[in-house]
């Protein structure tokens, strides 16, 4: 979408002078700096913001993989903005209905949007990129057969052309549940890093959602609910919420095991079972942990963990990286010490500063009281 916006602003259609970033940003209620980040940064993944830009730029609906809000909510001609509040409310109401998560065949007719949401949810629950047709109700497969962003494999399985759609769609449905004060969907399965990023962006603008996530993080009935809530809050971008999330993870053995496992699996490219073994080893400061054949080298692992210390989108992942540093990397590794010293200069979270200091001193962050 960033490339689309830039191409639209500079198109010759507008005359000799392109539309400025300041002017385009004002149409959707953001600053020039925010628009600059959209044009030059990572792809926009939030459905409400994508719908907002699609409406402002008059992108034809047949070129979009998502449905726009109803025409009377889509664009306020006087202000030139999409009614974001109404769009999010409709998203939350759809998720709260529970329709998409009923494993039985839906009795009522469904549209393309509901069908792709159903597929995304079941792909996510099963941790798969494709779904066998025998597991899909006929009323849904009928819609998927004609959808431009769903394809069939040689074996007949259904999958998205872009697997990232699964995380985006699931994130919006889970957030809808959170916005209604329910943690039911959030407790279903451990969310991915990509899913958390989208949910956190939505939760950052919703005080009620943040309150609910904070309560579940501290006293949720299951470790999955607690770790998912902490993971979302750690990505909101507020130092106080990040510190609270890290503190909760550090003191909750089960949630910590899940979070460190997820970071180890993603950053060190380990199978989930092997990452879980490594996560368990952090509890005993297993300095003799070694990478297995095919898993790279300790130098490679050190580089990967050093890069993660600069991940400004997940404070808890930075803390987990410090824990993994203390467990599996030699404290005298020059690259590691340099990475930690640089992280100290740039770190906004108190809990992470304490963790980095512990590792530099030859201790594990888990021992910090």
Short mmCIF file of C-alpha atoms in Angstrom, two decimals:
data_model
loop_
_atom_site.label_atom_id
_atom_site.label_comp_id
_atom_site.label_asym_id
_atom_site.label_seq_id
_atom_site.Cartn_x
_atom_site.Cartn_y
_atom_site.Cartn_z
CA UNK A 1 0.00 0.00 0.00
CA UNK A 2 2.94 2.32 0.64
CA UNK A 3 4.07 1.92 -2.96
CA UNK A 4 0.52 2.48 -4.20
CA UNK A 5 0.20 5.72 -2.21
CA UNK A 6 3.53 7.05 -3.46
CA UNK A 7 2.70 6.15 -7.07
CA UNK A 8 -0.69 7.84 -6.74
CA UNK A 9 0.77 11.04 -5.24
CA UNK A 10 3.37 11.41 -7.99
CA UNK A 11 1.20 10.40 -10.95
CA UNK A 12 1.18 12.88 -13.91
CA UNK A 13 -2.62 12.97 -13.63
CA UNK A 14 -2.20 15.52 -10.81
CA UNK A 15 -0.34 17.98 -13.03
CA UNK A 16 3.17 19.35 -12.90
CA UNK A 17 3.42 19.15 -9.11
CA UNK A 18 2.77 15.91 -7.19
CA UNK A 19 0.46 15.72 -4.19
CA UNK A 20 2.59 16.38 -1.10
CA UNK A 21 2.86 13.91 1.75
CA UNK A 22 1.49 16.59 4.08
CA UNK A 23 -1.68 16.99 2.03
CA UNK A 24 -2.29 13.27 1.51
CA UNK A 25 -1.65 12.55 5.20
CA UNK A 26 -4.16 15.20 6.29
CA UNK A 27 -6.94 13.41 4.41
CA UNK A 28 -6.69 10.39 6.71
CA UNK A 29 -5.84 12.15 9.94
CA UNK A 30 -2.13 11.38 10.20
CA UNK A 31 1.13 13.33 10.15
CA UNK A 32 3.56 13.64 7.26
CA UNK A 33 6.09 11.56 9.24
CA UNK A 34 3.56 8.75 9.68
CA UNK A 35 2.79 8.70 5.96
CA UNK A 36 6.50 8.69 5.18
CA UNK A 37 6.90 5.56 7.33
CA UNK A 38 4.05 3.88 5.46
CA UNK A 39 5.58 4.69 2.06
CA UNK A 40 9.10 3.64 3.00
CA UNK A 41 8.62 1.11 5.79
CA UNK A 42 7.15 -2.41 6.08
CA UNK A 43 3.81 -3.21 4.40
CA UNK A 44 0.59 -1.97 6.01
CA UNK A 45 -1.23 -4.99 7.45
CA UNK A 46 -4.12 -3.42 9.38
CA UNK A 47 -7.42 -3.97 7.61
CA UNK A 48 -9.04 -0.76 8.86
CA UNK A 49 -6.11 1.34 7.61
CA UNK A 50 -5.98 -0.54 4.31
CA UNK A 51 -9.70 0.09 3.83
CA UNK A 52 -9.19 3.75 4.69
CA UNK A 53 -6.52 4.25 2.03
CA UNK A 54 -8.40 2.15 -0.52
CA UNK A 55 -11.41 4.43 -0.12
CA UNK A 56 -9.44 7.69 -0.23
CA UNK A 57 -7.53 6.59 -3.35
CA UNK A 58 -10.68 5.14 -4.97
CA UNK A 59 -9.06 1.75 -5.57
CA UNK A 60 -11.61 -0.52 -7.30
CA UNK A 61 -12.99 -3.23 -4.99
CA UNK A 62 -12.16 -5.95 -7.52
CA UNK A 63 -8.46 -5.12 -6.99
CA UNK A 64 -8.67 -5.68 -3.22
CA UNK A 65 -8.49 -8.94 -1.27
CA UNK A 66 -10.64 -7.51 1.55
CA UNK A 67 -14.16 -6.09 1.64
CA UNK A 68 -14.70 -2.37 2.14
CA UNK A 69 -17.25 -1.09 4.68
CA UNK A 70 -20.74 -0.22 3.47
CA UNK A 71 -20.90 2.79 1.18
CA UNK A 72 -22.48 5.05 3.80
CA UNK A 73 -19.63 4.28 6.23
CA UNK A 74 -16.83 4.11 3.72
CA UNK A 75 -16.15 7.74 2.97
CA UNK A 76 -17.21 11.01 4.50
CA UNK A 77 -17.06 13.31 1.48
CA UNK A 78 -16.94 16.43 3.60
CA UNK A 79 -13.95 15.36 5.70
CA UNK A 80 -12.34 13.00 3.19
CA UNK A 81 -11.82 10.23 5.76
CA UNK A 82 -13.11 6.76 6.46
CA UNK A 83 -15.18 6.33 9.60
CA UNK A 84 -12.62 4.17 11.38
CA UNK A 85 -14.67 3.74 14.55
CA UNK A 86 -17.67 2.29 12.69
CA UNK A 87 -15.43 -0.01 10.66
CA UNK A 88 -13.76 -1.44 13.77
CA UNK A 89 -17.11 -1.81 15.50
CA UNK A 90 -18.47 -3.88 12.62
CA UNK A 91 -15.34 -6.04 12.72
CA UNK A 92 -15.77 -6.63 16.43
CA UNK A 93 -19.45 -7.47 16.06
CA UNK A 94 -18.73 -10.01 13.34
CA UNK A 95 -16.11 -11.76 15.46
CA UNK A 96 -18.28 -11.68 18.58
CA UNK A 97 -21.06 -13.52 16.79
CA UNK A 98 -18.95 -16.69 16.88
CA UNK A 99 -20.17 -17.73 13.45
CA UNK A 100 -16.75 -18.12 11.89
CA UNK A 101 -15.52 -20.43 14.61
CA UNK A 102 -18.37 -22.91 14.63
CA UNK A 103 -16.93 -26.13 13.19
CA UNK A 104 -20.33 -27.21 11.93
CA UNK A 105 -21.56 -26.29 8.47
CA UNK A 106 -23.23 -22.89 8.68
CA UNK A 107 -26.95 -22.96 8.08
CA UNK A 108 -27.21 -19.49 6.58
CA UNK A 109 -25.80 -18.46 3.19
CA UNK A 110 -22.37 -16.88 3.41
CA UNK A 111 -20.39 -14.50 1.24
CA UNK A 112 -16.82 -14.44 0.01
CA UNK A 113 -15.59 -12.46 3.01
CA UNK A 114 -16.97 -14.98 5.51
CA UNK A 115 -15.53 -17.86 3.51
CA UNK A 116 -11.97 -16.53 3.50
CA UNK A 117 -12.25 -15.72 7.21
CA UNK A 118 -13.32 -19.31 7.86
CA UNK A 119 -10.34 -20.62 5.88
CA UNK A 120 -7.90 -18.29 7.67
CA UNK A 121 -9.13 -19.34 11.11
CA UNK A 122 -8.83 -23.06 10.42
CA UNK A 123 -5.41 -22.71 8.78
CA UNK A 124 -4.25 -20.84 11.86
CA UNK A 125 -5.72 -23.32 14.33
CA UNK A 126 -4.05 -26.22 12.56
CA UNK A 127 -0.72 -24.37 11.99
CA UNK A 128 -0.90 -25.18 8.28
CA UNK A 129 -0.54 -23.28 5.02
CA UNK A 130 -3.19 -25.38 3.26
CA UNK A 131 -6.35 -27.28 4.11
CA UNK A 132 -7.65 -30.52 2.63
CA UNK A 133 -11.02 -30.12 0.87
CA UNK A 134 -12.51 -32.95 2.94
CA UNK A 135 -12.30 -30.67 5.97
CA UNK A 136 -14.13 -27.74 4.37
CA UNK A 137 -17.95 -27.46 4.27
CA UNK A 138 -19.32 -27.45 0.73
CA UNK A 139 -20.97 -24.05 1.16
CA UNK A 140 -17.57 -22.55 1.97
CA UNK A 141 -15.53 -24.39 -0.65
CA UNK A 142 -18.03 -23.17 -3.26
CA UNK A 143 -17.11 -19.58 -2.39
CA UNK A 144 -13.40 -20.30 -2.15
CA UNK A 145 -13.32 -21.85 -5.62
CA UNK A 146 -14.01 -18.47 -7.21
CA UNK A 147 -12.03 -16.25 -4.86
CA UNK A 148 -9.10 -14.47 -6.56
CA UNK A 149 -6.78 -14.78 -3.55
CA UNK A 150 -7.39 -18.48 -2.85
CA UNK A 151 -5.77 -21.19 -4.95
CA UNK A 152 -5.91 -24.98 -5.19
CA UNK A 153 -2.78 -27.08 -4.98
CA UNK A 154 -2.08 -30.03 -7.29
CA UNK A 155 -3.56 -32.26 -4.61
CA UNK A 156 -6.73 -30.18 -4.37
CA UNK A 157 -5.96 -28.46 -1.05
CA UNK A 158 -6.99 -24.84 -0.47
CA UNK A 159 -4.47 -22.13 0.41
CA UNK A 160 -4.02 -18.37 0.18
CA UNK A 161 -1.85 -16.96 -2.59
CA UNK A 162 -0.12 -14.98 0.17
CA UNK A 163 0.16 -16.96 3.45
CA UNK A 164 0.42 -13.66 5.37
CA UNK A 165 -3.33 -13.20 4.85
CA UNK A 166 -3.95 -15.86 7.49
CA UNK A 167 -2.27 -13.80 10.21
CA UNK A 168 -3.96 -10.56 9.15
CA UNK A 169 -7.48 -11.97 9.02
CA UNK A 170 -7.13 -13.97 12.23
CA UNK A 171 -5.71 -10.96 14.04
CA UNK A 172 -8.73 -8.82 13.20
CA UNK A 173 -11.16 -11.51 14.34
CA UNK A 174 -9.30 -12.09 17.59
CA UNK A 175 -9.17 -8.37 18.24
CA UNK A 176 -12.92 -8.18 17.69
CA UNK A 177 -13.32 -10.68 20.54
CA UNK A 178 -10.92 -8.72 22.76
CA UNK A 179 -12.74 -5.46 22.05
CA UNK A 180 -15.92 -7.09 23.34
CA UNK A 181 -14.19 -8.00 26.61
CA UNK A 182 -13.76 -11.69 25.81
CA UNK A 183 -10.51 -13.64 25.85
CA UNK A 184 -12.09 -16.81 24.44
CA UNK A 185 -10.45 -16.67 21.01
CA UNK A 186 -7.16 -15.43 22.45
CA UNK A 187 -7.01 -18.57 24.59
CA UNK A 188 -7.62 -20.91 21.64
CA UNK A 189 -3.97 -21.26 20.53
CA UNK A 190 -0.66 -19.44 20.86
CA UNK A 191 -0.61 -16.53 18.44
CA UNK A 192 2.24 -15.91 16.01
CA UNK A 193 4.58 -12.91 15.97
CA UNK A 194 2.84 -11.54 12.87
CA UNK A 195 -0.63 -11.97 14.36
CA UNK A 196 0.43 -10.22 17.57
CA UNK A 197 1.78 -7.24 15.63
CA UNK A 198 -1.57 -6.60 13.97
CA UNK A 199 -3.57 -7.09 17.17
CA UNK A 200 -1.21 -4.80 19.11
CA UNK A 201 -1.63 -2.01 16.56
CA UNK A 202 -5.40 -2.19 17.01
CA UNK A 203 -5.19 -2.53 20.81
CA UNK A 204 -2.95 0.55 21.05
CA UNK A 205 -5.97 2.69 20.18
CA UNK A 206 -8.40 0.90 22.48
CA UNK A 207 -8.03 1.49 26.22
CA UNK A 208 -10.62 -1.16 27.10
CA UNK A 209 -8.70 -3.77 25.12
CA UNK A 210 -5.45 -2.88 26.89
CA UNK A 211 -7.12 -3.19 30.30
CA UNK A 212 -8.49 -6.60 29.42
CA UNK A 213 -5.15 -7.81 28.06
CA UNK A 214 -3.38 -6.61 31.21
CA UNK A 215 -5.80 -8.53 33.42
CA UNK A 216 -5.49 -11.73 31.36
CA UNK A 217 -1.70 -11.42 31.26
CA UNK A 218 -1.57 -11.42 35.05
CA UNK A 219 -4.32 -13.83 35.98
CA UNK A 220 -5.57 -15.59 32.84
CA UNK A 221 -6.88 -19.12 33.38
CA UNK A 222 -4.38 -20.70 30.98
CA UNK A 223 -0.74 -20.14 30.06
CA UNK A 224 -1.75 -19.64 26.42
CA UNK A 225 -4.09 -16.78 27.34
CA UNK A 226 -1.45 -15.22 29.58
CA UNK A 227 1.39 -15.46 27.05
CA UNK A 228 -0.76 -14.21 24.17
CA UNK A 229 -1.90 -11.21 26.21
CA UNK A 230 1.67 -10.41 27.28
CA UNK A 231 2.93 -10.80 23.71
CA UNK A 232 0.39 -8.30 22.38
CA UNK A 233 1.10 -5.73 25.11
CA UNK A 234 4.85 -6.07 24.54
CA UNK A 235 4.32 -4.98 20.93
CA UNK A 236 2.04 -1.99 21.56
CA UNK A 237 5.05 0.31 21.75
CA UNK A 238 4.45 1.80 25.22
CA UNK A 239 7.39 1.33 27.61
CA UNK A 240 5.18 0.91 30.68
CA UNK A 241 3.12 -1.85 29.05
CA UNK A 242 6.28 -3.53 27.77
CA UNK A 243 7.83 -3.50 31.24
CA UNK A 244 4.66 -4.96 32.72
CA UNK A 245 4.60 -7.69 30.06
CA UNK A 246 8.25 -8.63 30.58
CA UNK A 247 7.80 -8.70 34.35
CA UNK A 248 4.77 -10.98 33.98
CA UNK A 249 6.61 -13.34 31.62
CA UNK A 250 9.68 -13.50 33.85
CA UNK A 251 7.64 -14.49 36.90
CA UNK A 252 5.29 -16.92 35.10
CA UNK A 253 7.23 -20.12 34.36
CA UNK A 254 4.66 -21.60 31.95
CA UNK A 255 4.10 -18.39 29.99
CA UNK A 256 7.85 -17.76 29.89
CA UNK A 257 8.48 -21.23 28.48
CA UNK A 258 5.99 -20.56 25.66
CA UNK A 259 7.39 -17.11 24.84
CA UNK A 260 11.05 -18.15 24.84
CA UNK A 261 10.13 -21.18 22.73
CA UNK A 262 8.38 -18.97 20.17
CA UNK A 263 11.33 -16.55 19.97
CA UNK A 264 13.88 -19.37 19.72
CA UNK A 265 11.86 -21.07 16.99
CA UNK A 266 11.46 -17.85 14.96
CA UNK A 267 14.89 -16.28 15.45
CA UNK A 268 17.07 -19.42 15.45
CA UNK A 269 14.89 -21.18 12.85
CA UNK A 270 14.42 -24.24 15.05
CA UNK A 271 11.56 -26.76 14.95
CA UNK A 272 9.08 -26.04 17.73
CA UNK A 273 10.03 -29.15 19.74
CA UNK A 274 13.73 -28.31 19.66
CA UNK A 275 13.04 -24.69 20.56
CA UNK A 276 10.96 -25.91 23.51
CA UNK A 277 13.91 -28.02 24.72
CA UNK A 278 16.15 -24.94 24.54
CA UNK A 279 13.56 -22.90 26.41
CA UNK A 280 13.52 -25.49 29.17
CA UNK A 281 17.31 -25.37 29.36
CA UNK A 282 17.24 -21.65 30.11
CA UNK A 283 15.77 -22.44 33.52
CA UNK A 284 18.99 -24.18 34.54
CA UNK A 285 21.39 -21.85 32.69
CA UNK A 286 22.63 -24.72 30.54
CA UNK A 287 25.88 -23.23 29.27
CA UNK A 288 26.78 -26.49 27.55
CA UNK A 289 23.85 -26.25 25.15
CA UNK A 290 25.04 -26.85 21.61
CA UNK A 291 23.51 -26.44 18.19
CA UNK A 292 22.79 -29.66 16.41
CA UNK A 293 23.80 -30.60 12.91
CA UNK A 294 21.91 -28.51 10.37
CA UNK A 295 21.07 -25.81 12.93
CA UNK A 296 23.96 -23.55 12.03
CA UNK A 297 26.75 -22.50 14.35
CA UNK A 298 27.00 -20.56 17.57
CA UNK A 299 28.42 -17.64 15.61
CA UNK A 300 25.34 -17.69 13.41
CA UNK A 301 23.06 -17.94 16.47
CA UNK A 302 24.90 -15.04 18.06
CA UNK A 303 24.31 -12.88 14.98
CA UNK A 304 20.63 -13.78 14.89
CA UNK A 305 20.11 -13.00 18.57
CA UNK A 306 22.09 -9.76 18.22
CA UNK A 307 19.77 -8.69 15.41
CA UNK A 308 16.75 -9.49 17.57
CA UNK A 309 18.03 -7.14 20.28
CA UNK A 310 17.32 -4.36 17.76
CA UNK A 311 13.73 -5.52 17.15
CA UNK A 312 11.88 -2.37 18.19
CA UNK A 313 8.49 -3.98 17.58
CA UNK A 314 8.66 -6.58 20.38
CA UNK A 315 10.14 -5.67 23.77
CA UNK A 316 9.53 -9.14 25.21
CA UNK A 317 11.36 -10.78 22.30
CA UNK A 318 14.38 -8.61 23.14
CA UNK A 319 14.20 -9.88 26.72
CA UNK A 320 13.95 -13.49 25.52
CA UNK A 321 16.99 -12.93 23.31
CA UNK A 322 18.95 -11.78 26.35
CA UNK A 323 17.89 -14.96 28.16
CA UNK A 324 19.01 -17.07 25.21
CA UNK A 325 22.29 -15.16 25.05
CA UNK A 326 22.93 -16.04 28.70
CA UNK A 327 22.12 -19.68 28.00
CA UNK A 328 23.81 -20.60 24.75
CA UNK A 329 26.38 -17.96 23.79
CA UNK A 330 29.84 -17.53 25.34
CA UNK A 331 29.86 -14.36 27.45
CA UNK A 332 33.30 -13.51 26.06
CA UNK A 333 31.94 -13.45 22.49
CA UNK A 334 33.00 -9.99 21.26
CA UNK A 335 30.06 -9.70 18.88
CA UNK A 336 27.63 -10.52 21.67
CA UNK A 337 29.07 -7.96 24.08
CA UNK A 338 29.07 -5.27 21.39
CA UNK A 339 25.44 -6.05 20.54
CA UNK A 340 24.41 -5.86 24.18
CA UNK A 341 26.25 -2.58 24.74
CA UNK A 342 24.54 -1.07 21.68
CA UNK A 343 21.19 -2.39 22.90
CA UNK A 344 21.74 -0.68 26.27
CA UNK A 345 22.10 2.68 24.50
CA UNK A 346 18.85 2.28 22.54
CA UNK A 347 16.62 0.34 24.97
CA UNK A 348 13.55 2.24 26.28
CA UNK A 349 12.36 -0.49 28.70
CA UNK A 350 13.63 -0.71 32.26
CA UNK A 351 13.21 -4.49 32.47
CA UNK A 352 15.33 -5.05 29.38
CA UNK A 353 18.09 -2.76 30.65
CA UNK A 354 18.26 -4.88 33.79
CA UNK A 355 18.37 -8.04 31.68
CA UNK A 356 21.20 -6.77 29.49
CA UNK A 357 23.20 -5.74 32.56
CA UNK A 358 22.75 -9.20 34.05
CA UNK A 359 24.02 -10.93 30.91
CA UNK A 360 27.02 -8.60 30.66
CA UNK A 361 27.82 -9.47 34.28
CA UNK A 362 27.72 -13.19 33.48
CA UNK A 363 24.33 -13.87 35.09
CA UNK A 364 20.95 -14.91 33.74
CA UNK A 365 18.05 -12.40 33.61
CA UNK A 366 15.88 -15.05 35.27
CA UNK A 367 17.64 -14.43 38.57
CA UNK A 368 16.66 -10.77 38.70
CA UNK A 369 14.20 -10.17 41.52
#
